[in-house]
Each structure stands twice: as structure tokens, then as C-alpha cells.
Short mmCIF file of N, CA and C in Angstrom, two decimals:
data_model
loop_
_atom_site.label_atom_id
_atom_site.label_comp_id
_atom_site.label_asym_id
_atom_site.label_seq_id
_atom_site.Cartn_x
_atom_site.Cartn_y
_atom_site.Cartn_z
N UNK A 1 21.91 16.45 -14.20
CA UNK A 1 20.86 16.91 -13.82
C UNK A 1 19.36 16.65 -14.02
N UNK A 2 18.93 17.19 -15.56
CA UNK A 2 17.74 17.14 -15.42
C UNK A 2 17.58 15.72 -15.79
N UNK A 3 18.27 14.71 -16.30
CA UNK A 3 17.86 13.53 -16.58
C UNK A 3 17.30 13.10 -15.22
N UNK A 4 18.43 13.43 -14.21
CA UNK A 4 18.34 12.63 -12.62
C UNK A 4 16.93 12.86 -12.08
N UNK A 5 16.60 14.27 -12.49
CA UNK A 5 15.89 14.68 -11.84
C UNK A 5 14.15 14.33 -12.31
N UNK A 6 14.19 14.38 -13.46
CA UNK A 6 13.04 13.78 -14.07
C UNK A 6 13.09 11.94 -13.84
N UNK A 7 13.97 11.64 -14.00
CA UNK A 7 13.71 9.66 -13.70
C UNK A 7 13.24 10.05 -12.16
N UNK A 8 13.66 10.60 -11.14
CA UNK A 8 12.97 10.77 -9.87
C UNK A 8 11.66 10.74 -9.74
N UNK A 9 11.24 12.27 -10.39
CA UNK A 9 9.85 12.50 -10.23
C UNK A 9 9.11 11.17 -11.06
N UNK A 10 9.48 10.74 -12.22
CA UNK A 10 8.51 9.72 -12.91
C UNK A 10 8.52 8.37 -12.23
N UNK A 11 9.52 8.05 -11.23
CA UNK A 11 9.60 7.12 -10.37
C UNK A 11 8.90 6.92 -8.95
N UNK A 12 8.84 8.12 -8.79
CA UNK A 12 7.95 8.73 -7.47
C UNK A 12 6.72 9.03 -7.55
N UNK A 13 6.09 9.28 -9.12
CA UNK A 13 4.78 9.41 -9.48
C UNK A 13 4.49 8.05 -9.56
N UNK A 14 5.13 7.12 -10.49
CA UNK A 14 4.21 6.04 -10.55
C UNK A 14 4.02 5.13 -9.07
N UNK A 15 5.09 5.29 -8.21
CA UNK A 15 4.96 4.70 -6.79
C UNK A 15 3.75 5.53 -6.10
N UNK A 16 3.67 6.55 -6.19
CA UNK A 16 2.54 7.26 -5.20
C UNK A 16 1.32 7.18 -5.80
N UNK A 17 1.13 6.81 -7.25
CA UNK A 17 -0.17 6.73 -7.70
C UNK A 17 -0.71 5.26 -7.21
N UNK A 18 0.23 4.38 -7.60
CA UNK A 18 0.16 2.86 -6.96
C UNK A 18 -0.19 2.62 -5.67
N UNK A 19 0.58 3.65 -4.45
CA UNK A 19 0.23 3.66 -3.38
C UNK A 19 -1.51 3.93 -3.22
N UNK A 20 -2.11 4.92 -3.56
CA UNK A 20 -3.31 5.80 -3.96
C UNK A 20 -3.98 4.75 -4.45
N UNK A 21 -4.13 3.70 -5.31
CA UNK A 21 -4.70 2.37 -5.27
C UNK A 21 -5.13 1.56 -4.41
N UNK A 22 -3.58 1.74 -3.72
CA UNK A 22 -3.93 0.24 -2.71
C UNK A 22 -4.63 0.86 -1.43
N UNK A 23 -4.66 2.02 -1.07
CA UNK A 23 -5.26 2.58 -0.20
C UNK A 23 -6.89 2.24 -0.53
N UNK A 24 -7.04 2.80 -1.71
CA UNK A 24 -8.46 2.92 -2.09
C UNK A 24 -9.00 1.44 -2.11
N UNK A 25 -8.57 0.68 -2.34
CA UNK A 25 -8.81 -0.54 -2.39
C UNK A 25 -9.13 -1.44 -0.85
N UNK A 26 -8.07 -0.98 0.06
CA UNK A 26 -8.19 -1.16 1.23
C UNK A 26 -9.38 -0.82 2.12
N UNK A 27 -9.78 0.62 1.37
CA UNK A 27 -10.91 1.40 2.32
C UNK A 27 -12.06 0.58 2.64
N UNK A 28 -12.48 0.07 1.84
CA UNK A 28 -13.87 -0.84 1.85
C UNK A 28 -13.52 -2.13 2.06
N UNK A 29 -12.54 -2.80 2.44
CA UNK A 29 -12.04 -4.07 2.75
C UNK A 29 -12.78 -4.62 4.12
N UNK A 30 -12.76 -6.12 4.07
CA UNK A 30 -13.16 -6.53 5.25
C UNK A 30 -12.35 -7.93 5.66
N UNK A 31 -12.51 -8.50 6.30
CA UNK A 31 -11.70 -9.81 6.78
C UNK A 31 -9.86 -9.55 6.71
N UNK A 32 -9.78 -8.27 7.01
CA UNK A 32 -7.96 -7.70 6.83
C UNK A 32 -7.27 -8.61 7.46
N UNK A 33 -6.14 -9.20 7.17
CA UNK A 33 -5.34 -9.83 8.08
C UNK A 33 -3.90 -9.18 7.76
N UNK A 34 -2.87 -9.26 8.66
CA UNK A 34 -1.42 -9.01 8.28
C UNK A 34 -0.76 -10.00 8.76
N UNK A 35 0.28 -10.30 8.06
CA UNK A 35 1.06 -11.71 8.55
C UNK A 35 2.24 -11.17 9.66
N UNK A 36 2.80 -12.24 10.35
CA UNK A 36 3.22 -11.73 11.83
C UNK A 36 4.56 -10.85 11.32
N UNK A 37 5.16 -10.88 10.07
CA UNK A 37 6.23 -10.08 9.87
C UNK A 37 6.04 -8.61 9.20
N UNK A 38 4.61 -8.66 8.77
CA UNK A 38 4.19 -7.04 8.52
C UNK A 38 4.63 -6.82 6.72
N UNK A 39 4.66 -7.90 6.19
CA UNK A 39 5.10 -7.72 4.68
C UNK A 39 4.07 -8.15 3.97
N UNK A 40 3.03 -8.71 4.42
CA UNK A 40 1.44 -8.96 3.52
C UNK A 40 0.34 -8.90 4.09
N UNK A 41 -0.10 -8.08 3.65
CA UNK A 41 -1.51 -7.98 3.88
C UNK A 41 -2.48 -8.46 2.83
N UNK A 42 -3.65 -9.13 3.66
CA UNK A 42 -4.72 -10.00 2.62
C UNK A 42 -6.03 -9.40 3.40
N UNK A 43 -7.07 -9.27 2.21
CA UNK A 43 -8.30 -8.94 2.53
C UNK A 43 -9.03 -9.28 1.41
N UNK A 44 -10.59 -9.39 1.79
CA UNK A 44 -11.97 -9.59 0.81
C UNK A 44 -12.57 -8.28 0.77
N UNK A 45 -13.35 -8.24 -0.18
CA UNK A 45 -14.12 -7.24 -0.66
C UNK A 45 -15.55 -7.60 -0.20
N UNK A 46 -16.41 -6.81 0.44
CA UNK A 46 -17.88 -7.20 0.81
C UNK A 46 -18.74 -7.55 -0.66
N UNK A 47 -19.74 -8.54 -0.58
CA UNK A 47 -20.30 -9.00 -1.29
C UNK A 47 -21.29 -7.69 -1.75
N UNK A 48 -21.68 -7.50 -3.25
CA UNK A 48 -22.49 -6.63 -3.69
C UNK A 48 -23.70 -7.55 -4.49
N UNK A 49 -25.17 -6.85 -4.50
CA UNK A 49 -25.99 -7.35 -5.37
C UNK A 49 -25.71 -7.40 -6.87
N UNK A 50 -26.15 -8.78 -7.31
CA UNK A 50 -25.85 -8.92 -8.80
C UNK A 50 -26.75 -7.59 -9.48
N UNK A 51 -27.85 -7.52 -9.12
CA UNK A 51 -28.66 -6.45 -9.94
C UNK A 51 -28.72 -5.11 -9.22
N UNK A 52 -28.55 -4.16 -10.14
CA UNK A 52 -28.32 -2.68 -9.59
C UNK A 52 -29.80 -2.42 -8.99
N UNK A 53 -29.58 -1.62 -7.92
CA UNK A 53 -30.69 -0.80 -7.17
C UNK A 53 -31.44 -0.17 -8.10
N UNK A 54 -32.74 -0.26 -8.11
CA UNK A 54 -33.51 0.75 -9.03
C UNK A 54 -33.50 2.03 -8.62
N UNK A 55 -33.20 2.21 -7.19
CA UNK A 55 -33.54 3.97 -6.77
C UNK A 55 -31.93 4.22 -6.79
N UNK A 56 -31.02 3.92 -6.53
CA UNK A 56 -29.57 4.34 -6.93
C UNK A 56 -29.25 4.22 -7.97
N UNK A 57 -29.45 2.74 -8.64
CA UNK A 57 -28.83 2.73 -9.88
C UNK A 57 -27.21 2.04 -9.68
N UNK A 58 -27.33 2.03 -8.85
CA UNK A 58 -25.80 1.18 -8.18
C UNK A 58 -26.13 -0.18 -7.49
N UNK A 59 -25.04 -1.09 -7.61
CA UNK A 59 -25.00 -2.55 -7.37
C UNK A 59 -24.72 -2.34 -5.94
N UNK A 60 -25.66 -2.29 -4.85
CA UNK A 60 -25.25 -2.13 -3.31
C UNK A 60 -24.91 -3.59 -2.61
N UNK A 61 -24.32 -3.08 -1.77
CA UNK A 61 -23.64 -3.93 -0.81
C UNK A 61 -24.78 -4.83 -0.11
N UNK A 62 -24.26 -6.39 0.07
CA UNK A 62 -25.52 -7.25 0.47
C UNK A 62 -25.33 -7.11 2.26
N UNK A 63 -26.86 -6.86 2.78
CA UNK A 63 -26.33 -6.86 4.18
C UNK A 63 -27.17 -7.66 4.64
N UNK A 64 -26.77 -8.46 6.01
CA UNK A 64 -25.66 -8.42 6.75
C UNK A 64 -24.47 -8.80 5.53
N UNK A 65 -23.32 -7.72 6.00
CA UNK A 65 -22.14 -8.02 5.01
C UNK A 65 -21.46 -9.40 4.85
N UNK A 66 -21.30 -9.44 3.86
CA UNK A 66 -20.42 -11.18 3.51
C UNK A 66 -19.20 -10.97 2.85
N UNK A 67 -18.41 -11.83 2.53
CA UNK A 67 -17.49 -11.57 2.01
C UNK A 67 -17.82 -12.50 0.58
N UNK A 68 -17.01 -11.27 -0.67
CA UNK A 68 -17.27 -11.72 -2.23
C UNK A 68 -16.66 -13.21 -2.19
N UNK A 69 -15.67 -13.90 -1.34
CA UNK A 69 -14.80 -14.71 -1.38
C UNK A 69 -13.74 -15.32 -2.21
N UNK A 70 -13.18 -13.47 -2.62
CA UNK A 70 -12.33 -13.27 -3.44
C UNK A 70 -11.03 -12.71 -2.55
N UNK A 71 -10.02 -13.90 -2.39
CA UNK A 71 -8.72 -13.43 -1.60
C UNK A 71 -7.90 -12.43 -2.28
N UNK A 72 -7.65 -11.28 -1.85
CA UNK A 72 -7.26 -10.01 -2.60
C UNK A 72 -5.55 -9.81 -1.44
N UNK A 73 -4.78 -9.12 -1.86
CA UNK A 73 -3.74 -8.81 -0.99
C UNK A 73 -2.50 -8.41 -1.58
N UNK A 74 -1.33 -7.61 -0.69
CA UNK A 74 -0.39 -6.91 -1.53
C UNK A 74 1.34 -7.69 -0.77
N UNK A 75 1.92 -7.69 -1.38
CA UNK A 75 3.12 -8.20 -0.52
C UNK A 75 4.65 -7.40 -0.84
N UNK A 76 5.21 -7.24 0.14
CA UNK A 76 6.49 -6.21 -0.02
C UNK A 76 7.40 -7.58 0.31
N UNK A 77 8.56 -7.75 -0.69
CA UNK A 77 9.75 -8.59 -0.60
C UNK A 77 10.75 -7.24 -0.55
N UNK A 78 11.94 -7.12 0.61
CA UNK A 78 12.53 -6.61 0.56
C UNK A 78 13.79 -6.93 -0.22
N UNK A 79 13.50 -8.54 -0.63
CA UNK A 79 14.84 -8.86 -1.16
C UNK A 79 14.91 -8.20 -2.61
N UNK A 80 13.94 -8.02 -3.38
CA UNK A 80 13.82 -7.81 -4.66
C UNK A 80 13.21 -6.11 -4.81
N UNK A 81 12.92 -5.89 -3.65
CA UNK A 81 12.46 -4.00 -3.31
C UNK A 81 11.08 -3.86 -3.81
N UNK A 82 10.27 -4.77 -3.95
CA UNK A 82 9.03 -4.94 -4.50
C UNK A 82 7.68 -5.06 -3.75
N UNK A 83 6.59 -4.08 -3.93
CA UNK A 83 5.50 -4.61 -3.49
C UNK A 83 4.47 -5.16 -4.57
N UNK A 84 3.70 -6.13 -4.65
CA UNK A 84 3.24 -7.02 -5.73
C UNK A 84 1.73 -7.23 -5.23
N UNK A 85 1.11 -7.43 -6.06
CA UNK A 85 -0.30 -7.70 -6.32
C UNK A 85 -0.26 -8.90 -5.71
N UNK A 86 -0.66 -9.72 -5.03
CA UNK A 86 -1.03 -11.36 -4.89
C UNK A 86 -1.64 -11.76 -6.04
N UNK A 87 -2.82 -11.51 -6.28
CA UNK A 87 -3.59 -12.26 -7.23
C UNK A 87 -2.63 -11.86 -8.83
N UNK A 88 -2.42 -10.69 -9.34
CA UNK A 88 -2.25 -10.56 -10.79
C UNK A 88 -0.65 -10.75 -10.83
N UNK A 89 0.24 -10.69 -9.49
CA UNK A 89 1.63 -10.63 -9.56
C UNK A 89 2.54 -9.24 -10.28
N UNK A 90 1.54 -8.24 -10.20
CA UNK A 90 1.83 -7.01 -10.67
C UNK A 90 2.71 -6.25 -9.84
N UNK A 91 3.91 -5.66 -10.18
CA UNK A 91 4.73 -4.74 -9.43
C UNK A 91 3.91 -3.47 -9.28
N UNK A 92 3.76 -3.22 -8.20
CA UNK A 92 3.29 -1.65 -7.65
C UNK A 92 3.80 -0.81 -7.22
N UNK A 93 4.53 -0.86 -6.44
CA UNK A 93 5.92 -0.39 -6.28
C UNK A 93 7.29 -0.90 -6.19
N UNK A 94 8.16 -0.25 -6.44
CA UNK A 94 9.51 -0.89 -6.74
C UNK A 94 10.92 0.05 -6.16
N UNK A 95 11.87 -0.35 -5.75
CA UNK A 95 12.84 0.38 -5.35
C UNK A 95 12.73 0.53 -3.94
N UNK A 96 12.20 -0.48 -3.17
CA UNK A 96 11.73 -0.41 -1.96
C UNK A 96 13.13 -0.86 -1.34
N UNK A 97 13.69 0.14 -0.11
CA UNK A 97 14.69 -0.59 0.92
C UNK A 97 14.15 -0.83 2.29
N UNK A 98 14.91 -1.36 3.17
CA UNK A 98 14.32 -2.32 3.87
C UNK A 98 14.85 -1.58 5.60
N UNK A 99 15.73 -0.62 5.50
CA UNK A 99 15.98 0.18 6.66
C UNK A 99 15.49 1.83 6.44
N UNK A 100 15.15 2.27 7.25
CA UNK A 100 15.10 3.49 7.43
C UNK A 100 16.74 4.28 7.55
N UNK A 101 16.95 5.17 6.25
CA UNK A 101 18.42 6.05 5.84
C UNK A 101 18.18 7.02 6.39
N UNK A 102 17.22 7.55 7.41
CA UNK A 102 17.16 9.23 7.48
C UNK A 102 18.10 9.24 8.72
N UNK A 103 19.19 10.12 9.21
CA UNK A 103 19.95 10.36 10.25
C UNK A 103 19.15 11.14 10.97
N UNK A 104 19.23 10.86 12.19
CA UNK A 104 18.35 11.69 13.11
C UNK A 104 16.68 10.76 13.58
N UNK A 105 16.69 10.09 12.74
CA UNK A 105 15.44 9.50 12.74
C UNK A 105 15.11 8.44 14.01
N UNK A 106 14.47 8.27 14.84
CA UNK A 106 14.47 7.08 15.93
C UNK A 106 14.56 5.96 15.46
N UNK A 107 14.33 5.73 14.09
CA UNK A 107 13.92 4.33 13.65
C UNK A 107 15.52 4.31 12.42
N UNK A 108 16.34 5.15 12.75
CA UNK A 108 17.52 4.88 11.82
C UNK A 108 18.54 3.97 11.65
N UNK A 109 18.41 3.27 10.29
CA UNK A 109 19.11 2.20 10.25
C UNK A 109 18.43 1.13 10.69
N UNK A 110 17.07 1.07 11.16
CA UNK A 110 16.36 -0.36 11.80
C UNK A 110 15.45 -0.53 10.38
N UNK A 111 15.69 -1.88 10.45
CA UNK A 111 13.85 -2.38 9.74
C UNK A 111 12.66 -2.07 9.91
N UNK A 112 11.65 -1.86 9.00
CA UNK A 112 10.53 -1.15 9.49
C UNK A 112 9.67 -2.14 9.15
N UNK A 113 8.16 -2.18 9.50
CA UNK A 113 7.13 -2.77 8.97
C UNK A 113 6.21 -2.02 8.15
N UNK A 114 6.26 -3.06 6.76
CA UNK A 114 5.16 -2.01 5.78
C UNK A 114 3.78 -2.03 5.99
N UNK A 115 3.46 -3.12 6.78
CA UNK A 115 2.22 -3.04 7.28
C UNK A 115 1.70 -2.84 8.59
N UNK A 116 0.74 -2.32 9.19
CA UNK A 116 0.40 -2.74 10.39
C UNK A 116 -0.67 -2.16 10.53
N UNK A 117 -1.11 -2.74 11.73
CA UNK A 117 -2.82 -2.07 11.92
C UNK A 117 -2.69 -1.12 12.93
N UNK A 118 -3.47 -0.10 13.25
CA UNK A 118 -3.87 0.66 14.20
C UNK A 118 -5.18 1.05 14.51
N UNK A 119 -5.70 1.65 16.12
CA UNK A 119 -6.75 2.12 16.19
C UNK A 119 -6.77 3.88 16.20
N UNK A 120 -7.65 4.33 15.69
CA UNK A 120 -7.77 5.85 15.91
C UNK A 120 -9.26 6.32 16.38
N UNK A 121 -9.09 7.06 17.84
CA UNK A 121 -10.41 7.21 17.80
C UNK A 121 -11.50 6.15 17.89
N UNK A 122 -10.96 4.44 17.99
CA UNK A 122 -11.92 3.67 18.12
C UNK A 122 -11.97 2.95 16.71
N UNK A 123 -11.86 3.42 15.87
CA UNK A 123 -11.74 2.84 14.04
C UNK A 123 -10.66 2.17 14.31
N UNK A 124 -10.53 0.68 13.70
CA UNK A 124 -9.55 0.23 13.17
C UNK A 124 -8.99 0.60 11.65
N UNK A 125 -7.72 0.73 11.93
CA UNK A 125 -6.95 1.52 10.51
C UNK A 125 -6.07 0.31 10.12
N UNK A 126 -5.48 0.74 9.00
CA UNK A 126 -3.91 0.07 8.44
C UNK A 126 -3.04 1.22 8.23
N UNK A 127 -1.89 0.67 8.81
CA UNK A 127 -0.93 1.85 8.54
C UNK A 127 0.28 1.48 7.24
N UNK A 128 0.23 1.67 6.24
CA UNK A 128 1.23 1.47 5.16
C UNK A 128 2.45 2.62 5.32
N UNK A 129 3.80 1.80 5.43
CA UNK A 129 4.58 2.45 5.45
C UNK A 129 5.92 1.77 4.75
N UNK A 130 6.17 2.66 3.26
CA UNK A 130 7.49 2.08 2.50
C UNK A 130 8.30 3.03 2.21
N UNK A 131 9.82 2.82 1.97
CA UNK A 131 11.01 3.76 1.77
C UNK A 131 11.39 3.17 0.36
N UNK A 132 11.56 4.18 -0.56
CA UNK A 132 12.16 3.89 -1.82
C UNK A 132 13.37 4.80 -1.84
N UNK A 133 14.33 4.05 -2.62
CA UNK A 133 15.48 4.49 -3.22
C UNK A 133 15.70 4.56 -4.69
N UNK A 134 16.27 5.88 -5.22
CA UNK A 134 16.74 6.07 -6.59
C UNK A 134 17.91 6.40 -6.69
N UNK A 135 18.48 6.25 -7.43
CA UNK A 135 20.01 6.66 -7.54
C UNK A 135 20.99 5.76 -6.78
N UNK A 136 22.48 6.08 -7.20
CA UNK A 136 23.24 5.65 -6.82
C UNK A 136 24.32 6.54 -5.93
N UNK A 137 25.25 5.90 -5.04
CA UNK A 137 26.20 6.22 -4.50
C UNK A 137 25.89 7.64 -3.63
N UNK A 138 26.46 8.89 -4.67
CA UNK A 138 26.27 10.34 -3.83
C UNK A 138 24.79 11.21 -4.22
N UNK A 139 24.60 10.23 -5.21
CA UNK A 139 23.32 10.74 -6.00
C UNK A 139 21.88 10.31 -5.19
N UNK A 140 21.89 9.69 -4.30
CA UNK A 140 20.78 8.83 -3.43
C UNK A 140 19.85 9.54 -3.19
N UNK A 141 18.82 9.18 -3.84
CA UNK A 141 17.26 10.14 -3.13
C UNK A 141 16.27 9.01 -2.62
N UNK A 142 15.74 9.52 -1.41
CA UNK A 142 15.13 8.76 -0.64
C UNK A 142 13.59 9.11 -1.04
N UNK A 143 12.50 8.25 -0.76
CA UNK A 143 11.40 9.06 -0.62
C UNK A 143 10.42 7.81 0.10
N UNK A 144 9.41 8.60 1.03
CA UNK A 144 8.67 7.96 2.18
C UNK A 144 7.28 7.82 1.57
N UNK A 145 6.84 6.83 2.03
CA UNK A 145 5.60 6.81 1.60
C UNK A 145 4.64 6.21 2.75
N UNK A 146 3.83 6.94 3.58
CA UNK A 146 3.16 6.53 4.81
C UNK A 146 2.01 7.02 4.55
N UNK A 147 0.91 6.13 4.58
CA UNK A 147 -0.50 6.55 4.87
C UNK A 147 -1.32 5.62 5.89
N UNK A 148 -2.20 6.31 6.60
CA UNK A 148 -2.81 5.38 7.28
C UNK A 148 -4.51 5.42 6.21
N UNK A 149 -5.12 4.00 6.22
CA UNK A 149 -6.41 3.70 5.84
C UNK A 149 -7.42 3.21 6.87
N UNK A 150 -8.53 4.40 6.86
CA UNK A 150 -9.36 3.87 8.23
C UNK A 150 -10.10 2.75 7.28
N UNK A 151 -10.35 2.00 7.79
CA UNK A 151 -11.24 0.47 7.50
C UNK A 151 -12.56 0.89 8.04
N UNK A 152 -13.23 0.20 6.76
CA UNK A 152 -15.08 0.66 7.10
C UNK A 152 -15.53 -0.48 7.50
N UNK A 153 -15.26 -1.61 7.31
CA UNK A 153 -15.90 -2.91 7.81
C UNK A 153 -15.21 -3.95 8.40
#
């Protein structure tokens, strides 16, 4: 009982924290692209001035916006059940499954796309959708991570 429940919380918390990092990184991204299968997203960040602004004390974005030239991204591999950072190879989300297990869902038993574009009120956005599974046999537990990130640039 307790061990199974505490492991669920540990895995879910780590995955949720890394999902938050991913959304924070995407929020300020530019040149965002998603491959044709929807399992990889790539982007750049805007370039910032090398010197801090005397008024704000922060390194401000260069206007007009230009890319910093660093390719960033994330890939979901359903075979390994992992979402990884393409630059570092670090696994950010684990135990990802490729089909929707929720009986009664309109997508039940079907594969889903981890990354997709959407437009909300004229603003371009990226929707991230992941389903993870912990436990075995009768003790399977599923967690849905779905969030939409409004892109600033």
C-alpha cells in the first residue's frame, strides 16, 4: 500500500515538475516547429543583449527579434517511454505510453500526438499531451499531463 502510493507520488511529481520546466522554456520561444508525427518539437530563443540595461539591470531582448542560433527541443520516444531534451539527452518525463487507456474517452485505445499547434483567440499556442503509467497488472496507475503554452513570439 504505502510504498506503491508513495512511488506514484514520487514519479508523478518529477514528471510534473519537468513538464513545468518544458512549458517555461517554450513560452518565450521563437521559430517553433513540430515534426510531422508530432513527437518532436524544436525551437530557438530570442537573442539578448550582452550587456545589462542600465535602467532595468537585465539583459534585454534585441529588437527586432532575432534567434540566438541555439537549436533546442524535446523528443518523445514511445518505444522507451521517455521524453528527452535533444541537447542534453536528459530524460525529463518517463513511463510514457502511446495510447489512451481511459475507457469511455473518445480517444480510448488510440495513439495520440504529444505536441501540436493550436490557435486560441488569434494567439499561436503549443499543446503538450502525455499519458504516463506506473505499476503493473491490476495496480496500473495513469497520469495525464496536458497543457497549452501560449507562444510570445
